[in-house]
mmCIF file of C-alpha atoms in Angstrom:
data_model
loop_
_atom_site.group_PDB
_atom_site.id
_atom_site.type_symbol
_atom_site.label_atom_id
_atom_site.label_comp_id
_atom_site.label_asym_id
_atom_site.label_seq_id
_atom_site.Cartn_x
_atom_site.Cartn_y
_atom_site.Cartn_z
ATOM 1 C CA MET A 1 -27.499 108.850 120.513
ATOM 2 C CA SER A 2 -23.774 110.197 119.708
ATOM 3 C CA LEU A 3 -23.536 113.624 120.012
ATOM 4 C CA ARG A 4 -20.426 114.025 117.543
ATOM 5 C CA LYS A 5 -20.125 111.289 115.166
ATOM 6 C CA SER A 6 -16.702 110.891 114.299
ATOM 7 C CA PHE A 7 -17.585 109.992 110.491
ATOM 8 C CA GLY A 8 -18.649 113.520 110.094
ATOM 9 C CA VAL A 9 -15.740 114.628 108.872
ATOM 10 C CA ILE A 10 -13.304 113.363 106.235
ATOM 11 C CA ALA A 11 -9.715 114.230 104.923
ATOM 12 C CA LEU A 12 -9.546 115.866 101.522
ATOM 13 C CA GLY A 13 -9.335 113.303 98.543
ATOM 14 C CA ALA A 14 -10.303 114.093 95.176
ATOM 15 C CA LEU A 15 -12.184 117.064 96.186
ATOM 16 C CA ALA A 16 -9.132 117.624 94.944
ATOM 17 C CA GLY A 17 -7.490 119.797 96.144
ATOM 18 C CA ALA A 18 -10.312 121.937 96.828
ATOM 19 C CA HIS A 19 -9.314 124.508 94.219
ATOM 20 C CA ALA A 20 -12.097 122.872 91.977
ATOM 21 C CA PHE A 21 -14.468 124.804 93.744
ATOM 22 C CA GLY A 22 -12.548 127.951 94.226
ATOM 23 C CA CYS A 23 -11.803 127.180 97.847
ATOM 24 C CA SER A 24 -8.788 128.790 99.533
ATOM 25 C CA SER A 25 -6.897 125.653 101.131
ATOM 26 C CA THR A 26 -3.933 124.207 99.781
ATOM 27 C CA PRO A 27 -4.664 120.769 98.092
ATOM 28 C CA SER A 28 -4.122 117.687 100.492
ATOM 29 C CA ASN A 29 -2.402 114.672 99.153
ATOM 30 C CA THR A 30 -4.482 112.325 101.379
ATOM 31 C CA THR A 31 -7.046 109.899 100.417
ATOM 32 C CA ASN A 32 -10.441 109.786 102.042
ATOM 33 C CA GLY A 33 -10.072 105.996 102.943
ATOM 34 C CA ASP A 34 -13.068 103.820 103.608
ATOM 35 C CA ASP A 35 -16.045 104.694 106.374
ATOM 36 C CA SER A 36 -14.475 102.353 108.662
ATOM 37 C CA GLY A 37 -11.351 104.345 109.186
ATOM 38 C CA LEU A 38 -13.233 107.325 110.217
ATOM 39 C CA THR A 39 -14.296 105.865 113.606
ATOM 40 C CA GLY A 40 -10.813 106.324 115.282
ATOM 41 C CA SER A 41 -7.690 104.229 114.653
ATOM 42 C CA ASP A 42 -7.921 102.705 118.421
ATOM 43 C CA GLY A 43 -11.672 101.568 117.797
ATOM 44 C CA GLY A 44 -12.861 103.588 120.811
ATOM 45 C CA LYS A 45 -16.333 104.172 121.272
ATOM 46 C CA HIS A 46 -17.852 107.681 120.732
ATOM 47 C CA GLU A 47 -20.565 108.397 122.980
ATOM 48 C CA GLY A 48 -21.988 112.240 123.763
ATOM 49 C CA GLY A 49 -18.747 113.624 122.372
ATOM 50 C CA VAL A 50 -16.738 111.278 124.609
ATOM 51 C CA HIS A 51 -14.095 109.080 123.472
ATOM 52 C CA THR A 52 -13.966 105.932 125.414
ATOM 53 C CA ASP A 53 -11.175 103.336 125.406
ATOM 54 C CA ALA A 54 -8.739 105.663 123.449
ATOM 55 C CA GLN A 55 -5.042 105.694 123.534
ATOM 56 C CA ALA A 56 -3.370 108.870 124.265
ATOM 57 C CA PRO A 57 -3.521 111.068 121.254
ATOM 58 C CA VAL A 58 -0.196 111.518 119.298
ATOM 59 C CA CYS A 59 -0.427 115.381 118.965
ATOM 60 C CA PRO A 60 -2.237 116.601 122.329
ATOM 61 C CA PRO A 61 -4.701 119.755 122.100
ATOM 62 C CA ALA A 62 -3.411 122.903 122.497
ATOM 63 C CA ASP A 63 -4.241 125.260 125.780
ATOM 64 C CA VAL A 64 -7.922 126.592 124.841
ATOM 65 C CA SER A 65 -8.360 128.214 128.637
ATOM 66 C CA THR A 66 -8.738 131.751 126.764
ATOM 67 C CA PHE A 67 -11.008 130.585 123.927
ATOM 68 C CA MET A 68 -13.928 132.637 123.073
ATOM 69 C CA PRO A 69 -16.268 131.533 120.585
ATOM 70 C CA PRO A 70 -16.440 133.680 117.213
ATOM 71 C CA ALA A 71 -19.638 134.856 115.726
ATOM 72 C CA TYR A 72 -21.836 132.137 114.665
ATOM 73 C CA ILE A 73 -21.225 131.778 110.993
ATOM 74 C CA PRO A 74 -24.988 131.002 109.551
ATOM 75 C CA ALA A 75 -26.394 128.433 107.168
ATOM 76 C CA LYS A 76 -26.701 129.311 103.480
ATOM 77 C CA ARG A 77 -29.454 127.188 102.042
ATOM 78 C CA THR A 78 -29.536 127.543 97.827
ATOM 79 C CA ALA A 79 -33.098 125.924 96.686
ATOM 80 C CA ALA A 80 -33.101 123.987 93.880
ATOM 81 C CA ALA A 81 -29.097 124.371 93.378
ATOM 82 C CA CYS A 82 -28.841 120.620 92.703
ATOM 83 C CA THR A 83 -30.716 117.774 91.645
ATOM 84 C CA THR A 84 -30.687 114.521 93.467
ATOM 85 C CA ALA A 85 -28.557 112.986 90.525
ATOM 86 C CA GLN A 86 -25.993 115.905 90.705
ATOM 87 C CA ILE A 87 -26.008 115.351 94.676
ATOM 88 C CA SER A 88 -25.371 111.586 93.977
ATOM 89 C CA ALA A 89 -22.582 112.499 91.350
ATOM 90 C CA PHE A 90 -20.889 115.078 93.572
ATOM 91 C CA TYR A 91 -20.241 112.329 96.244
ATOM 92 C CA ASP A 92 -19.060 109.794 93.794
ATOM 93 C CA GLY A 93 -16.825 112.105 91.866
ATOM 94 C CA CYS A 94 -15.232 114.074 94.380
ATOM 95 C CA LEU A 95 -15.632 112.595 98.036
ATOM 96 C CA ALA A 96 -15.926 108.966 97.505
ATOM 97 C CA PRO A 97 -12.868 106.650 98.415
ATOM 98 C CA ASN A 98 -11.932 105.908 94.788
ATOM 99 C CA SER A 99 -12.616 109.420 93.603
ATOM 100 C CA THR A 100 -9.785 111.335 91.671
ATOM 101 C CA MET A 101 -9.262 114.847 90.091
ATOM 102 C CA THR A 102 -10.436 113.440 86.913
ATOM 103 C CA THR A 103 -13.654 111.892 88.381
ATOM 104 C CA CYS A 104 -14.256 115.341 90.079
ATOM 105 C CA ALA A 105 -13.635 117.468 87.239
ATOM 106 C CA PRO A 106 -17.166 117.914 85.975
ATOM 107 C CA PHE A 107 -17.664 119.974 89.321
ATOM 108 C CA SER A 108 -14.632 122.156 88.847
ATOM 109 C CA SER A 109 -14.163 125.331 87.193
ATOM 110 C CA THR A 110 -14.340 123.702 84.020
ATOM 111 C CA GLY A 111 -17.666 122.092 84.471
ATOM 112 C CA SER A 112 -20.960 122.921 83.182
ATOM 113 C CA THR A 113 -22.807 126.190 84.946
ATOM 114 C CA ALA A 114 -25.291 124.033 86.518
ATOM 115 C CA ASN A 115 -22.634 121.768 88.116
ATOM 116 C CA LYS A 116 -20.670 124.535 89.399
ATOM 117 C CA ALA A 117 -23.664 126.349 91.099
ATOM 118 C CA CYS A 118 -24.284 122.800 92.615
ATOM 119 C CA ALA A 119 -20.822 122.493 94.141
ATOM 120 C CA ALA A 120 -20.895 125.989 95.394
ATOM 121 C CA CYS A 121 -24.388 125.028 97.558
ATOM 122 C CA ILE A 122 -22.513 121.928 98.551
ATOM 123 C CA VAL A 123 -19.183 122.955 99.761
ATOM 124 C CA THR A 124 -18.060 126.328 101.307
ATOM 125 C CA PRO A 125 -14.656 127.359 102.682
ATOM 126 C CA ALA A 126 -14.112 128.053 106.155
ATOM 127 C CA THR A 127 -13.572 131.872 105.352
ATOM 128 C CA ALA A 128 -17.032 132.181 103.880
ATOM 129 C CA MET A 129 -19.600 134.471 105.627
ATOM 130 C CA ALA A 130 -22.323 131.663 105.398
ATOM 131 C CA TYR A 131 -21.867 127.934 105.231
ATOM 132 C CA GLY A 132 -23.229 125.325 103.001
ATOM 133 C CA ALA A 133 -23.701 121.721 103.347
ATOM 134 C CA LEU A 134 -20.101 120.818 103.758
ATOM 135 C CA LEU A 135 -17.501 122.873 105.114
ATOM 136 C CA GLU A 136 -13.839 122.746 103.731
ATOM 137 C CA GLN A 137 -10.959 123.660 105.982
ATOM 138 C CA LYS A 138 -7.063 122.732 106.641
ATOM 139 C CA GLY A 139 -7.550 119.461 104.707
ATOM 140 C CA LEU A 140 -10.708 118.426 106.152
ATOM 141 C CA VAL A 141 -14.227 118.077 104.804
ATOM 142 C CA SER A 142 -17.064 118.144 107.422
ATOM 143 C CA ILE A 143 -20.659 118.070 107.539
ATOM 144 C CA ASN A 144 -22.357 121.335 108.280
ATOM 145 C CA ILE A 145 -24.485 119.882 111.282
ATOM 146 C CA PRO A 146 -25.014 123.123 112.952
ATOM 147 C CA GLY A 147 -26.501 124.794 109.880
ATOM 148 C CA CYS A 148 -28.621 121.598 109.163
ATOM 149 C CA MET A 149 -30.159 122.314 112.543
ATOM 150 C CA GLU A 150 -30.658 126.048 111.950
ATOM 151 C CA ILE A 151 -32.573 125.250 108.715
ATOM 152 C CA LYS A 152 -34.520 122.234 110.116
ATOM 153 C CA ASP A 153 -35.651 123.282 113.537
ATOM 154 C CA ALA A 154 -37.149 126.988 113.353
ATOM 155 C CA MET A 155 -38.201 126.951 116.981
ATOM 156 C CA GLY A 156 -34.909 125.865 118.898
ATOM 157 C CA GLY A 157 -32.572 125.059 116.051
ATOM 158 C CA LEU A 158 -30.689 128.399 115.806
ATOM 159 C CA SER A 159 -29.655 128.658 119.591
ATOM 160 C CA CYS A 160 -28.503 124.855 119.560
ATOM 161 C CA ALA A 161 -26.713 125.373 116.302
ATOM 162 C CA LYS A 162 -24.726 128.301 117.890
ATOM 163 C CA ALA A 163 -23.714 125.942 120.750
ATOM 164 C CA TYR A 164 -22.692 123.159 118.438
ATOM 165 C CA GLN A 165 -20.912 125.256 115.944
ATOM 166 C CA ALA A 166 -18.676 126.917 119.049
ATOM 167 C CA SER A 167 -17.950 123.271 120.378
ATOM 168 C CA GLU A 168 -16.652 122.677 116.881
ATOM 169 C CA LYS A 169 -14.653 125.548 116.800
ATOM 170 C CA CYS A 170 -13.068 125.254 120.176
ATOM 171 C CA ASN A 171 -12.086 121.550 119.022
ATOM 172 C CA ASP A 172 -10.514 122.744 115.764
ATOM 173 C CA ILE A 173 -8.762 125.499 117.486
ATOM 174 C CA ALA A 174 -7.144 123.101 120.254
ATOM 175 C CA CYS A 175 -5.987 120.810 117.402
ATOM 176 C CA ALA A 176 -5.501 122.486 114.122
ATOM 177 C CA THR A 177 -2.021 123.388 114.622
ATOM 178 C CA ASN A 178 -0.762 120.541 116.614
ATOM 179 C CA CYS A 179 -2.488 118.103 114.317
ATOM 180 C CA PRO A 180 -2.265 119.421 110.792
ATOM 181 C CA VAL A 181 -3.861 116.972 108.371
ATOM 182 C CA THR A 182 -1.411 115.998 105.448
ATOM 183 C CA ASP A 183 -2.319 112.005 105.377
ATOM 184 C CA ASP A 184 -4.444 109.500 106.649
ATOM 185 C CA ALA A 185 -2.367 108.942 109.937
ATOM 186 C CA SER A 186 -2.362 112.639 110.420
ATOM 187 C CA PHE A 187 -6.162 112.597 109.979
ATOM 188 C CA GLN A 188 -6.458 110.088 112.682
ATOM 189 C CA ALA A 189 -4.324 111.723 114.992
ATOM 190 C CA TYR A 190 -6.481 115.173 114.485
ATOM 191 C CA GLN A 191 -9.437 113.168 115.226
ATOM 192 C CA GLN A 192 -8.277 111.602 118.474
ATOM 193 C CA CYS A 193 -7.059 115.290 119.400
ATOM 194 C CA THR A 194 -10.238 116.407 118.951
ATOM 195 C CA GLN A 195 -11.988 113.785 121.105
ATOM 196 C CA VAL A 196 -9.633 114.637 123.854
ATOM 197 C CA ALA A 197 -10.257 118.355 123.607
ATOM 198 C CA ALA A 198 -13.842 117.957 123.937
ATOM 199 C CA THR A 199 -13.707 115.883 127.467
ATOM 200 C CA THR A 200 -10.871 118.507 128.449
ATOM 201 C CA GLY A 201 -10.002 122.115 127.527
ATOM 202 C CA CYS A 202 -13.347 122.290 125.524
ATOM 203 C CA LYS A 203 -15.610 120.205 127.893
ATOM 204 C CA THR A 204 -17.834 123.634 128.750
ATOM 205 C CA PHE A 205 -18.671 123.816 125.150
ATOM 206 C CA THR A 206 -19.213 120.223 124.666
ATOM 207 C CA THR A 207 -21.693 120.082 127.373
ATOM 208 C CA ALA A 208 -23.582 123.101 126.062
ATOM 209 C CA ALA A 209 -23.695 121.578 122.893
ATOM 210 C CA GLY A 210 -25.508 118.476 124.419
ATOM 211 C CA CYS A 211 -28.843 120.198 122.997
ATOM 212 C CA ALA A 212 -27.883 118.524 119.806
ATOM 213 C CA ASP A 213 -28.964 115.111 121.740
ATOM 214 C CA ASP A 214 -32.579 115.865 121.973
ATOM 215 C CA GLU A 215 -32.582 117.138 118.299
ATOM 216 C CA ALA A 216 -30.991 113.868 117.141
ATOM 217 C CA ASP A 217 -33.447 111.871 119.006
ATOM 218 C CA GLY A 218 -36.501 112.612 117.342
ATOM 219 C CA GLY A 219 -36.222 116.299 117.242
ATOM 220 C CA ALA A 220 -37.225 118.485 114.373
ATOM 221 C CA ALA A 221 -33.694 118.309 113.128
ATOM 222 C CA SER A 222 -33.185 114.559 113.593
ATOM 223 C CA ILE A 223 -32.461 114.108 109.899
ATOM 224 C CA CYS A 224 -29.108 115.975 110.328
ATOM 225 C CA PHE A 225 -27.651 113.085 112.472
ATOM 226 C CA GLN A 226 -29.099 110.012 110.865
ATOM 227 C CA GLY A 227 -26.649 107.429 109.003
ATOM 228 C CA GLN A 228 -23.840 105.260 109.968
ATOM 229 C CA SER A 229 -21.198 106.976 107.762
ATOM 230 C CA PHE A 230 -20.121 110.069 106.230
ATOM 231 C CA GLN A 231 -21.899 109.116 103.129
ATOM 232 C CA ASP A 232 -25.264 108.701 104.898
ATOM 233 C CA LEU A 233 -24.985 111.847 106.574
ATOM 234 C CA TYR A 234 -24.130 113.616 103.040
ATOM 235 C CA ASN A 235 -27.207 111.963 101.618
ATOM 236 C CA ASN A 236 -29.473 113.356 104.287
ATOM 237 C CA VAL A 237 -27.627 116.707 104.731
ATOM 238 C CA VAL A 238 -27.046 118.091 101.448
ATOM 239 C CA PRO A 239 -30.698 117.810 99.920
ATOM 240 C CA VAL A 240 -31.394 120.069 103.032
ATOM 241 C CA PHE A 241 -29.383 122.927 101.751
ATOM 242 C CA CYS A 242 -29.434 122.403 98.021
ATOM 243 C CA LEU A 243 -32.766 120.684 96.761
#
């Protein structure tokens, strides 16, 4: 089971500029692209956080030798914030490859109270004190795998969630400055950078996050890893937070 699924993160498209949800990031002009474009432009394999058969990254990771993980940001579950229909409509209108600001409008500040409450459960900015199902930052939207583990596994999920989130933070610190995401090409470069960072400067944190493999392979939080696309993960993880 792959520890880090590269399709667990997409570039902002119609999420539209993120301002639809009161998020703090500047809108990105990029489109999401199809799911096949989220596995790395070189077609390399991703196993256990290691990217094999990969080309040298366009933008190499920064030095993270002094990186210290910030305090863990806990999960925020809001029961009954969304219906199953709303969860599906949010993906179609705001995250799908053909979504636009117009299709996402029902979940924006001009949408209904119920839709806005649902959107607030699904997406939270990186500056939030607690994270919902998706995390929005720096032109990217990612699945909150650590939070999902925290919620689903009452016994060991929190400790693994902390290790997993620390690994994600290290990879992002290593690549966010050198590889800012502004379009599809820069998104692919960022992805390649984080794959390299995971096996070099952030390797210690990658190793610690290996606990997620046990969760994924039949553990209490296995639902948090099931799927073969961003949409699959979205469909499995968002209900954990918002139904």
